[in-house]
Amino acid sequence: MSLRERLIAGIAEGGPISIAKYMARCLHDPADGYYATRPRLGAEGDFITAPHVSQMFGELIGLWAAEVWARLGSPTKVHLVEMGPGDATMLTDVLRAGRAVPGFLAAADIWLVEISAPLRASQARTLGDRPVQWVRDLDDIPADAPMIILANEFLDCLPALQFVRTDRGWAERRVGLNADGELAFGLAPDLQGAPPGLPDAPAGSVFEVSPELLSLGWRLGALIAKTGGCALFVDYGRAIVECADTLQALSGHTKVGPLERPGEADLTVQVDFPGFLAAAHEAGALTALTTQGGFLIKLGIGARAADLSRSNPDRAEVVDRQLQRLVGADGMGELFKVACVHGDGLEPPAFEGAVDGS
Ligand code: SAH
């Protein structure tokens, strides 16, 4: 039975399911989930991420990580962690750039937080014989050294609940069946289940809450407060609390209906950065948020692009297009944000002087 058929049978028997449950099944169902069976990243696949746009992205993040290590006092051991490393393109660029800072890579134990078996295999192929360790969760890494944690387009995979404002209050949006027995969105009949503190909004507004994102924010904040160090999360998301229906399915670089092809398309929501960072702050860490464009420009992406163009003039136009795509307001520069969670006493590079955002 296909995932669609199994979802339909399950809903016919047990009733409608939350958007979060639907997302989790589509992404991680062991037999048919997108990441469990057929993740396709890159130009030939379903979606392109910043590391695939240009090597400059991962290289600057690598230098950022090495500088964090230096500002931590060059400890003899750090855990260098990437969450959701995809095909390890970014990590390869991070490690190549990290070589520029003597001692950094020798001090770094590398951990990959990944639950997708096909992507673990792809990471192993890309990284060759470099010693790395895979875990399923951040909590599986020993908290015995400072952490430098990186993630690009990881948080947007964490399942979210959706609530719709009706004239009687907030009602949960769910996936049920229509009169033809096909998957369809609907509203929970009673108003129970909406978390407290949802904003006031006009009827029809949609508000998203991701319990998994908030729980990760909390666990991450507590971990960083305990071990020291710094985490960097780059993702498509919002900087303020606002209503929007951002559930999106991508297949072959084209948006498809989120209910159209369960398990065959990537399914994401925009990241609720205010919620994520407030949870990390509450748990004892410091936080800051900026745009991807602002972050990369502060780290010197302009000079890096000029270097690349000088050493390979034939590619100057391509490099310029890549630069614009990463930092331009009409590309990823404004829509993508960079969230930083760090310990007391550390001034993370590119966030110097930033006021704690939460
Ligand atoms: N960072 C890569 C890949 C982004 S796709 C890039 O920018 O190209 C999302 C990644 O997160 C994939 O590696 C996916 O398998 C992983 N992932 C998604 N949900 C996860 C979860 N709950 N736990 C661990 N990894 C997860």
PDB file of N, CA, C and O in Angstrom, residues 31-100:
ATOM      1  N   ALA A  31       8.803   3.290   5.484  1.00  0.00           N
ATOM      2  CA  ALA A  31       8.676   2.632   4.178  1.00  0.00           C
ATOM      3  C   ALA A  31       8.607   3.628   3.024  1.00  0.00           C
ATOM      4  O   ALA A  31       9.045   3.340   1.911  1.00  0.00           O
ATOM      5  N   ASP A  32       8.033   4.821   3.267  1.00  0.00           N
ATOM      6  CA  ASP A  32       7.744   5.723   2.144  1.00  0.00           C
ATOM      7  C   ASP A  32       8.070   7.188   2.400  1.00  0.00           C
ATOM      8  O   ASP A  32       7.788   8.028   1.542  1.00  0.00           O
ATOM      9  N   GLY A  33       8.604   7.534   3.583  1.00  0.00           N
ATOM     10  CA  GLY A  33       8.845   8.952   3.885  1.00  0.00           C
ATOM     11  C   GLY A  33       9.904   9.531   2.950  1.00  0.00           C
ATOM     12  O   GLY A  33      10.799   8.820   2.483  1.00  0.00           O
ATOM     13  N   TYR A  34       9.788  10.831   2.687  1.00  0.00           N
ATOM     14  CA  TYR A  34      10.691  11.488   1.736  1.00  0.00           C
ATOM     15  C   TYR A  34      12.150  11.301   2.146  1.00  0.00           C
ATOM     16  O   TYR A  34      12.971  10.831   1.357  1.00  0.00           O
ATOM     17  N   TYR A  35      12.492  11.669   3.383  1.00  0.00           N
ATOM     18  CA  TYR A  35      13.901  11.553   3.798  1.00  0.00           C
ATOM     19  C   TYR A  35      14.303  10.107   4.049  1.00  0.00           C
ATOM     20  O   TYR A  35      15.460   9.740   3.889  1.00  0.00           O
ATOM     21  N   ALA A  36      13.337   9.262   4.455  1.00  0.00           N
ATOM     22  CA  ALA A  36      13.675   7.866   4.727  1.00  0.00           C
ATOM     23  C   ALA A  36      13.969   7.102   3.439  1.00  0.00           C
ATOM     24  O   ALA A  36      14.706   6.120   3.458  1.00  0.00           O
ATOM     25  N   THR A  37      13.396   7.554   2.311  1.00  0.00           N
ATOM     26  CA  THR A  37      13.526   6.725   1.098  1.00  0.00           C
ATOM     27  C   THR A  37      14.075   7.433  -0.130  1.00  0.00           C
ATOM     28  O   THR A  37      14.793   6.840  -0.907  1.00  0.00           O
ATOM     29  N   ARG A  38      13.702   8.692  -0.383  1.00  0.00           N
ATOM     30  CA  ARG A  38      14.074   9.254  -1.682  1.00  0.00           C
ATOM     31  C   ARG A  38      14.438  10.734  -1.629  1.00  0.00           C
ATOM     32  O   ARG A  38      13.981  11.500  -2.468  1.00  0.00           O
ATOM     33  N   PRO A  39      15.272  11.151  -0.639  1.00  0.00           N
ATOM     34  CA  PRO A  39      15.641  12.564  -0.629  1.00  0.00           C
ATOM     35  C   PRO A  39      16.467  12.883  -1.865  1.00  0.00           C
ATOM     36  O   PRO A  39      17.384  12.139  -2.192  1.00  0.00           O
ATOM     37  N   ARG A  40      16.120  13.926  -2.575  1.00  0.00           N
ATOM     38  CA  ARG A  40      16.888  14.307  -3.778  1.00  0.00           C
ATOM     39  C   ARG A  40      17.241  15.778  -3.669  1.00  0.00           C
ATOM     40  O   ARG A  40      16.415  16.661  -3.878  1.00  0.00           O
ATOM     41  N   LEU A  41      18.501  16.037  -3.275  1.00  0.00           N
ATOM     42  CA  LEU A  41      18.954  17.420  -3.072  1.00  0.00           C
ATOM     43  C   LEU A  41      19.770  17.853  -4.278  1.00  0.00           C
ATOM     44  O   LEU A  41      20.383  17.029  -4.941  1.00  0.00           O
ATOM     45  N   GLY A  42      19.794  19.153  -4.529  1.00  0.00           N
ATOM     46  CA  GLY A  42      20.681  19.683  -5.559  1.00  0.00           C
ATOM     47  C   GLY A  42      19.964  19.966  -6.859  1.00  0.00           C
ATOM     48  O   GLY A  42      18.744  19.786  -6.978  1.00  0.00           O
ATOM     49  N   ALA A  43      20.752  20.414  -7.856  1.00  0.00           N
ATOM     50  CA  ALA A  43      20.185  20.895  -9.117  1.00  0.00           C
ATOM     51  C   ALA A  43      19.340  19.825  -9.801  1.00  0.00           C
ATOM     52  O   ALA A  43      18.303  20.112 -10.393  1.00  0.00           O
ATOM     53  N   GLU A  44      19.773  18.560  -9.709  1.00  0.00           N
ATOM     54  CA  GLU A  44      19.037  17.482 -10.384  1.00  0.00           C
ATOM     55  C   GLU A  44      17.845  17.008  -9.553  1.00  0.00           C
ATOM     56  O   GLU A  44      17.059  16.198 -10.035  1.00  0.00           O
ATOM     57  N   GLY A  45      17.753  17.463  -8.322  1.00  0.00           N
ATOM     58  CA  GLY A  45      16.755  16.903  -7.411  1.00  0.00           C
ATOM     59  C   GLY A  45      15.530  17.783  -7.234  1.00  0.00           C
ATOM     60  O   GLY A  45      15.025  18.379  -8.183  1.00  0.00           O
ATOM     61  N   ASP A  46      15.054  17.886  -5.973  1.00  0.00           N
ATOM     62  CA  ASP A  46      13.803  18.594  -5.703  1.00  0.00           C
ATOM     63  C   ASP A  46      14.016  20.027  -5.247  1.00  0.00           C
ATOM     64  O   ASP A  46      13.153  20.872  -5.439  1.00  0.00           O
ATOM     65  N   PHE A  47      15.136  20.294  -4.561  1.00  0.00           N
ATOM     66  CA  PHE A  47      15.362  21.657  -4.075  1.00  0.00           C
ATOM     67  C   PHE A  47      16.849  21.934  -3.939  1.00  0.00           C
ATOM     68  O   PHE A  47      17.649  21.018  -3.770  1.00  0.00           O
ATOM     69  N   ILE A  48      17.184  23.222  -4.043  1.00  0.00           N
ATOM     70  CA  ILE A  48      18.594  23.642  -3.962  1.00  0.00           C
ATOM     71  C   ILE A  48      18.764  24.421  -2.673  1.00  0.00           C
ATOM     72  O   ILE A  48      17.926  25.253  -2.329  1.00  0.00           O
ATOM     73  N   THR A  49      19.844  24.156  -1.965  1.00  0.00           N
ATOM     74  CA  THR A  49      20.099  24.912  -0.742  1.00  0.00           C
ATOM     75  C   THR A  49      21.379  25.738  -0.928  1.00  0.00           C
ATOM     76  O   THR A  49      22.128  25.509  -1.883  1.00  0.00           O
ATOM     77  N   ALA A  50      21.634  26.642   0.005  1.00  0.00           N
ATOM     78  CA  ALA A  50      22.759  27.571  -0.144  1.00  0.00           C
ATOM     79  C   ALA A  50      24.104  26.875  -0.416  1.00  0.00           C
ATOM     80  O   ALA A  50      24.860  27.347  -1.269  1.00  0.00           O
ATOM     81  N   PRO A  51      24.423  25.752   0.262  1.00  0.00           N
ATOM     82  CA  PRO A  51      25.706  25.113  -0.045  1.00  0.00           C
ATOM     83  C   PRO A  51      25.807  24.678  -1.505  1.00  0.00           C
ATOM     84  O   PRO A  51      26.899  24.585  -2.047  1.00  0.00           O
ATOM     85  N   HIS A  52      24.664  24.374  -2.137  1.00  0.00           N
ATOM     86  CA  HIS A  52      24.690  23.988  -3.551  1.00  0.00           C
ATOM     87  C   HIS A  52      24.756  25.205  -4.456  1.00  0.00           C
ATOM     88  O   HIS A  52      25.105  25.088  -5.624  1.00  0.00           O
ATOM     89  N   VAL A  53      24.390  26.365  -3.945  1.00  0.00           N
ATOM     90  CA  VAL A  53      24.500  27.580  -4.760  1.00  0.00           C
ATOM     91  C   VAL A  53      25.974  27.916  -4.943  1.00  0.00           C
ATOM     92  O   VAL A  53      26.417  28.209  -6.055  1.00  0.00           O
ATOM     93  N   SER A  54      26.744  27.868  -3.861  1.00  0.00           N
ATOM     94  CA  SER A  54      28.161  28.232  -3.969  1.00  0.00           C
ATOM     95  C   SER A  54      28.970  27.696  -2.796  1.00  0.00           C
ATOM     96  O   SER A  54      28.508  27.676  -1.656  1.00  0.00           O
ATOM     97  N   GLN A  55      30.224  27.335  -3.098  1.00  0.00           N
ATOM     98  CA  GLN A  55      31.150  26.896  -2.056  1.00  0.00           C
ATOM     99  C   GLN A  55      31.434  28.005  -1.046  1.00  0.00           C
ATOM    100  O   GLN A  55      31.847  27.736   0.082  1.00  0.00           O
ATOM    101  N   MET A  56      31.189  29.271  -1.453  1.00  0.00           N
ATOM    102  CA  MET A  56      31.489  30.395  -0.552  1.00  0.00           C
ATOM    103  C   MET A  56      30.687  30.290   0.747  1.00  0.00           C
ATOM    104  O   MET A  56      31.164  30.673   1.814  1.00  0.00           O
ATOM    105  N   PHE A  57      29.475  29.773   0.640  1.00  0.00           N
ATOM    106  CA  PHE A  57      28.595  29.697   1.812  1.00  0.00           C
ATOM    107  C   PHE A  57      29.234  28.849   2.916  1.00  0.00           C
ATOM    108  O   PHE A  57      29.455  29.321   4.041  1.00  0.00           O
ATOM    109  N   GLY A  58      29.578  27.603   2.568  1.00  0.00           N
ATOM    110  CA  GLY A  58      30.166  26.705   3.565  1.00  0.00           C
ATOM    111  C   GLY A  58      31.548  27.164   4.021  1.00  0.00           C
ATOM    112  O   GLY A  58      31.921  26.993   5.185  1.00  0.00           O
ATOM    113  N   GLU A  59      32.291  27.753   3.107  1.00  0.00           N
ATOM    114  CA  GLU A  59      33.639  28.215   3.480  1.00  0.00           C
ATOM    115  C   GLU A  59      33.560  29.311   4.549  1.00  0.00           C
ATOM    116  O   GLU A  59      34.307  29.293   5.529  1.00  0.00           O
ATOM    117  N   LEU A  60      32.638  30.247   4.356  1.00  0.00           N
ATOM    118  CA  LEU A  60      32.539  31.329   5.351  1.00  0.00           C
ATOM    119  C   LEU A  60      32.041  30.784   6.685  1.00  0.00           C
ATOM    120  O   LEU A  60      32.482  31.216   7.751  1.00  0.00           O
ATOM    121  N   ILE A  61      31.141  29.808   6.617  1.00  0.00           N
ATOM    122  CA  ILE A  61      30.671  29.204   7.873  1.00  0.00           C
ATOM    123  C   ILE A  61      31.815  28.432   8.536  1.00  0.00           C
ATOM    124  O   ILE A  61      31.947  28.423   9.769  1.00  0.00           O
ATOM    125  N   GLY A  62      32.679  27.830   7.740  1.00  0.00           N
ATOM    126  CA  GLY A  62      33.855  27.138   8.291  1.00  0.00           C
ATOM    127  C   GLY A  62      34.790  28.110   8.995  1.00  0.00           C
ATOM    128  O   GLY A  62      35.279  27.828  10.102  1.00  0.00           O
ATOM    129  N   LEU A  63      35.015  29.266   8.372  1.00  0.00           N
ATOM    130  CA  LEU A  63      35.883  30.264   9.013  1.00  0.00           C
ATOM    131  C   LEU A  63      35.217  30.810  10.269  1.00  0.00           C
ATOM    132  O   LEU A  63      35.877  31.081  11.284  1.00  0.00           O
ATOM    133  N   TRP A  64      33.901  30.974  10.193  1.00  0.00           N
ATOM    134  CA  TRP A  64      33.138  31.428  11.363  1.00  0.00           C
ATOM    135  C   TRP A  64      33.341  30.447  12.527  1.00  0.00           C
ATOM    136  O   TRP A  64      33.623  30.844  13.669  1.00  0.00           O
ATOM    137  N   ALA A  65      33.217  29.129  12.212  1.00  0.00           N
ATOM    138  CA  ALA A  65      33.341  28.098  13.255  1.00  0.00           C
ATOM    139  C   ALA A  65      34.757  28.110  13.844  1.00  0.00           C
ATOM    140  O   ALA A  65      34.936  28.002  15.068  1.00  0.00           O
ATOM    141  N   ALA A  66      35.754  28.262  12.981  1.00  0.00           N
ATOM    142  CA  ALA A  66      37.137  28.272  13.457  1.00  0.00           C
ATOM    143  C   ALA A  66      37.384  29.499  14.347  1.00  0.00           C
ATOM    144  O   ALA A  66      38.082  29.422  15.366  1.00  0.00           O
ATOM    145  N   GLU A  67      36.782  30.617  13.974  1.00  0.00           N
ATOM    146  CA  GLU A  67      36.947  31.830  14.781  1.00  0.00           C
ATOM    147  C   GLU A  67      36.222  31.689  16.129  1.00  0.00           C
ATOM    148  O   GLU A  67      36.711  32.150  17.161  1.00  0.00           O
ATOM    149  N   VAL A  68      35.073  31.024  16.125  1.00  0.00           N
ATOM    150  CA  VAL A  68      34.396  30.746  17.400  1.00  0.00           C
ATOM    151  C   VAL A  68      35.342  29.944  18.302  1.00  0.00           C
ATOM    152  O   VAL A  68      35.517  30.255  19.486  1.00  0.00           O
ATOM    153  N   TRP A  69      35.952  28.913  17.711  1.00  0.00           N
ATOM    154  CA  TRP A  69      36.883  28.065  18.483  1.00  0.00           C
ATOM    155  C   TRP A  69      38.010  28.928  19.062  1.00  0.00           C
ATOM    156  O   TRP A  69      38.349  28.804  20.246  1.00  0.00           O
ATOM    157  N   ALA A  70      38.559  29.829  18.236  1.00  0.00           N
ATOM    158  CA  ALA A  70      39.651  30.691  18.723  1.00  0.00           C
ATOM    159  C   ALA A  70      39.133  31.580  19.867  1.00  0.00           C
ATOM    160  O   ALA A  70      39.804  31.747  20.894  1.00  0.00           O
ATOM    161  N   ARG A  71      37.912  32.117  19.713  1.00  0.00           N
ATOM    162  CA  ARG A  71      37.375  33.002  20.766  1.00  0.00           C
ATOM    163  C   ARG A  71      37.013  32.234  22.037  1.00  0.00           C
ATOM    164  O   ARG A  71      36.879  32.824  23.107  1.00  0.00           O
ATOM    165  N   LEU A  72      36.826  30.917  21.890  1.00  0.00           N
ATOM    166  CA  LEU A  72      36.576  30.100  23.096  1.00  0.00           C
ATOM    167  C   LEU A  72      37.886  29.837  23.836  1.00  0.00           C
ATOM    168  O   LEU A  72      37.902  29.164  24.861  1.00  0.00           O
ATOM    169  N   GLY A  73      39.012  30.309  23.254  1.00  0.00           N
ATOM    170  CA  GLY A  73      40.313  30.098  23.881  1.00  0.00           C
ATOM    171  C   GLY A  73      41.038  28.896  23.292  1.00  0.00           C
ATOM    172  O   GLY A  73      41.873  28.294  23.970  1.00  0.00           O
ATOM    173  N   SER A  74      40.693  28.520  22.061  1.00  0.00           N
ATOM    174  CA  SER A  74      41.319  27.379  21.366  1.00  0.00           C
ATOM    175  C   SER A  74      41.388  26.135  22.246  1.00  0.00           C
ATOM    176  O   SER A  74      42.469  25.575  22.496  1.00  0.00           O
ATOM    177  N   PRO A  75      40.238  25.642  22.744  1.00  0.00           N
ATOM    178  CA  PRO A  75      40.249  24.442  23.601  1.00  0.00           C
ATOM    179  C   PRO A  75      40.801  23.235  22.841  1.00  0.00           C
ATOM    180  O   PRO A  75      40.678  23.155  21.621  1.00  0.00           O
ATOM    181  N   THR A  76      41.413  22.293  23.600  1.00  0.00           N
ATOM    182  CA  THR A  76      42.019  21.131  22.934  1.00  0.00           C
ATOM    183  C   THR A  76      40.943  20.193  22.381  1.00  0.00           C
ATOM    184  O   THR A  76      41.238  19.344  21.547  1.00  0.00           O
ATOM    185  N   LYS A  77      39.696  20.334  22.855  1.00  0.00           N
ATOM    186  CA  LYS A  77      38.631  19.492  22.305  1.00  0.00           C
ATOM    187  C   LYS A  77      37.343  20.298  22.177  1.00  0.00           C
ATOM    188  O   LYS A  77      36.936  20.969  23.135  1.00  0.00           O
ATOM    189  N   VAL A  78      36.718  20.233  21.008  1.00  0.00           N
ATOM    190  CA  VAL A  78      35.351  20.763  20.832  1.00  0.00           C
ATOM    191  C   VAL A  78      34.564  19.722  20.052  1.00  0.00           C
ATOM    192  O   VAL A  78      35.144  18.917  19.314  1.00  0.00           O
ATOM    193  N   HIS A  79      33.229  19.766  20.222  1.00  0.00           N
ATOM    194  CA  HIS A  79      32.375  18.947  19.371  1.00  0.00           C
ATOM    195  C   HIS A  79      31.899  19.833  18.233  1.00  0.00           C
ATOM    196  O   HIS A  79      31.212  20.835  18.476  1.00  0.00           O
ATOM    197  N   LEU A  80      32.295  19.491  17.018  1.00  0.00           N
ATOM    198  CA  LEU A  80      31.815  20.215  15.839  1.00  0.00           C
ATOM    199  C   LEU A  80      30.662  19.396  15.268  1.00  0.00           C
ATOM    200  O   LEU A  80      30.860  18.269  14.807  1.00  0.00           O
ATOM    201  N   VAL A  81      29.456  19.954  15.361  1.00  0.00           N
ATOM    202  CA  VAL A  81      28.238  19.189  15.062  1.00  0.00           C
ATOM    203  C   VAL A  81      27.539  19.820  13.866  1.00  0.00           C
ATOM    204  O   VAL A  81      27.404  21.038  13.804  1.00  0.00           O
ATOM    205  N   GLU A  82      27.091  18.998  12.920  1.00  0.00           N
ATOM    206  CA  GLU A  82      26.137  19.528  11.941  1.00  0.00           C
ATOM    207  C   GLU A  82      24.840  18.759  12.056  1.00  0.00           C
ATOM    208  O   GLU A  82      24.818  17.523  12.049  1.00  0.00           O
ATOM    209  N   MET A  83      23.736  19.488  12.133  1.00  0.00           N
ATOM    210  CA  MET A  83      22.416  18.857  12.193  1.00  0.00           C
ATOM    211  C   MET A  83      21.827  18.845  10.783  1.00  0.00           C
ATOM    212  O   MET A  83      21.788  19.869  10.111  1.00  0.00           O
ATOM    213  N   GLY A  84      21.370  17.698  10.340  1.00  0.00           N
ATOM    214  CA  GLY A  84      20.767  17.586   9.002  1.00  0.00           C
ATOM    215  C   GLY A  84      21.720  17.983   7.897  1.00  0.00           C
ATOM    216  O   GLY A  84      21.449  18.901   7.139  1.00  0.00           O
ATOM    217  N   PRO A  85      22.869  17.273   7.779  1.00  0.00           N
ATOM    218  CA  PRO A  85      23.889  17.718   6.808  1.00  0.00           C
ATOM    219  C   PRO A  85      23.584  17.399   5.349  1.00  0.00           C
ATOM    220  O   PRO A  85      24.421  17.708   4.487  1.00  0.00           O
ATOM    221  N   GLY A  86      22.447  16.778   5.017  1.00  0.00           N
ATOM    222  CA  GLY A  86      22.098  16.532   3.613  1.00  0.00           C
ATOM    223  C   GLY A  86      23.138  15.658   2.937  1.00  0.00           C
ATOM    224  O   GLY A  86      23.432  14.545   3.390  1.00  0.00           O
ATOM    225  N   ASP A  87      23.746  16.148   1.857  1.00  0.00           N
ATOM    226  CA  ASP A  87      24.761  15.346   1.168  1.00  0.00           C
ATOM    227  C   ASP A  87      26.175  15.760   1.584  1.00  0.00           C
ATOM    228  O   ASP A  87      27.147  15.404   0.916  1.00  0.00           O
ATOM    229  N   ALA A  88      26.296  16.513   2.670  1.00  0.00           N
ATOM    230  CA  ALA A  88      27.590  16.906   3.266  1.00  0.00           C
ATOM    231  C   ALA A  88      28.382  17.890   2.402  1.00  0.00           C
ATOM    232  O   ALA A  88      29.574  18.064   2.596  1.00  0.00           O
ATOM    233  N   THR A  89      27.701  18.558   1.475  1.00  0.00           N
ATOM    234  CA  THR A  89      28.389  19.586   0.678  1.00  0.00           C
ATOM    235  C   THR A  89      28.899  20.699   1.588  1.00  0.00           C
ATOM    236  O   THR A  89      30.052  21.117   1.502  1.00  0.00           O
ATOM    237  N   MET A  90      28.034  21.189   2.480  1.00  0.00           N
ATOM    238  CA  MET A  90      28.453  22.298   3.344  1.00  0.00           C
ATOM    239  C   MET A  90      29.595  21.866   4.252  1.00  0.00           C
ATOM    240  O   MET A  90      30.583  22.595   4.409  1.00  0.00           O
ATOM    241  N   LEU A  91      29.476  20.660   4.831  1.00  0.00           N
ATOM    242  CA  LEU A  91      30.512  20.216   5.770  1.00  0.00           C
ATOM    243  C   LEU A  91      31.867  20.120   5.067  1.00  0.00           C
ATOM    244  O   LEU A  91      32.905  20.476   5.643  1.00  0.00           O
ATOM    245  N   THR A  92      31.864  19.664   3.826  1.00  0.00           N
ATOM    246  CA  THR A  92      33.122  19.577   3.072  1.00  0.00           C
ATOM    247  C   THR A  92      33.754  20.968   2.937  1.00  0.00           C
ATOM    248  O   THR A  92      34.960  21.141   3.133  1.00  0.00           O
ATOM    249  N   ASP A  93      32.929  21.965   2.625  1.00  0.00           N
ATOM    250  CA  ASP A  93      33.446  23.340   2.481  1.00  0.00           C
ATOM    251  C   ASP A  93      33.897  23.895   3.839  1.00  0.00           C
ATOM    252  O   ASP A  93      34.902  24.598   3.935  1.00  0.00           O
ATOM    253  N   VAL A  94      33.125  23.581   4.882  1.00  0.00           N
ATOM    254  CA  VAL A  94      33.477  24.019   6.242  1.00  0.00           C
ATOM    255  C   VAL A  94      34.855  23.476   6.620  1.00  0.00           C
ATOM    256  O   VAL A  94      35.725  24.207   7.119  1.00  0.00           O
ATOM    257  N   LEU A  95      35.061  22.190   6.374  1.00  0.00           N
ATOM    258  CA  LEU A  95      36.314  21.556   6.808  1.00  0.00           C
ATOM    259  C   LEU A  95      37.496  22.052   5.974  1.00  0.00           C
ATOM    260  O   LEU A  95      38.593  22.249   6.498  1.00  0.00           O
ATOM    261  N   ARG A  96      37.265  22.298   4.675  1.00  0.00           N
ATOM    262  CA  ARG A  96      38.356  22.821   3.843  1.00  0.00           C
ATOM    263  C   ARG A  96      38.766  24.209   4.351  1.00  0.00           C
ATOM    264  O   ARG A  96      39.951  24.500   4.528  1.00  0.00           O
ATOM    265  N   ALA A  97      37.779  25.055   4.634  1.00  0.00           N
ATOM    266  CA  ALA A  97      38.101  26.408   5.109  1.00  0.00           C
ATOM    267  C   ALA A  97      38.700  26.369   6.511  1.00  0.00           C
ATOM    268  O   ALA A  97      39.575  27.171   6.853  1.00  0.00           O
ATOM    269  N   GLY A  98      38.251  25.419   7.316  1.00  0.00           N
ATOM    270  CA  GLY A  98      38.721  25.320   8.704  1.00  0.00           C
ATOM    271  C   GLY A  98      40.207  25.027   8.814  1.00  0.00           C
ATOM    272  O   GLY A  98      40.837  25.321   9.841  1.00  0.00           O
ATOM    273  N   ARG A  99      40.757  24.464   7.736  1.00  0.00           N
ATOM    274  CA  ARG A  99      42.205  24.166   7.745  1.00  0.00           C
ATOM    275  C   ARG A  99      43.049  25.431   7.878  1.00  0.00           C
ATOM    276  O   ARG A  99      44.198  25.379   8.303  1.00  0.00           O
ATOM    277  N   ALA A 100      42.442  26.573   7.508  1.00  0.00           N
ATOM    278  CA  ALA A 100      43.195  27.834   7.539  1.00  0.00           C
ATOM    279  C   ALA A 100      43.554  28.257   8.962  1.00  0.00           C
ATOM    280  O   ALA A 100      44.428  29.096   9.164  1.00  0.00           O
TER     281      ALA A 100
END
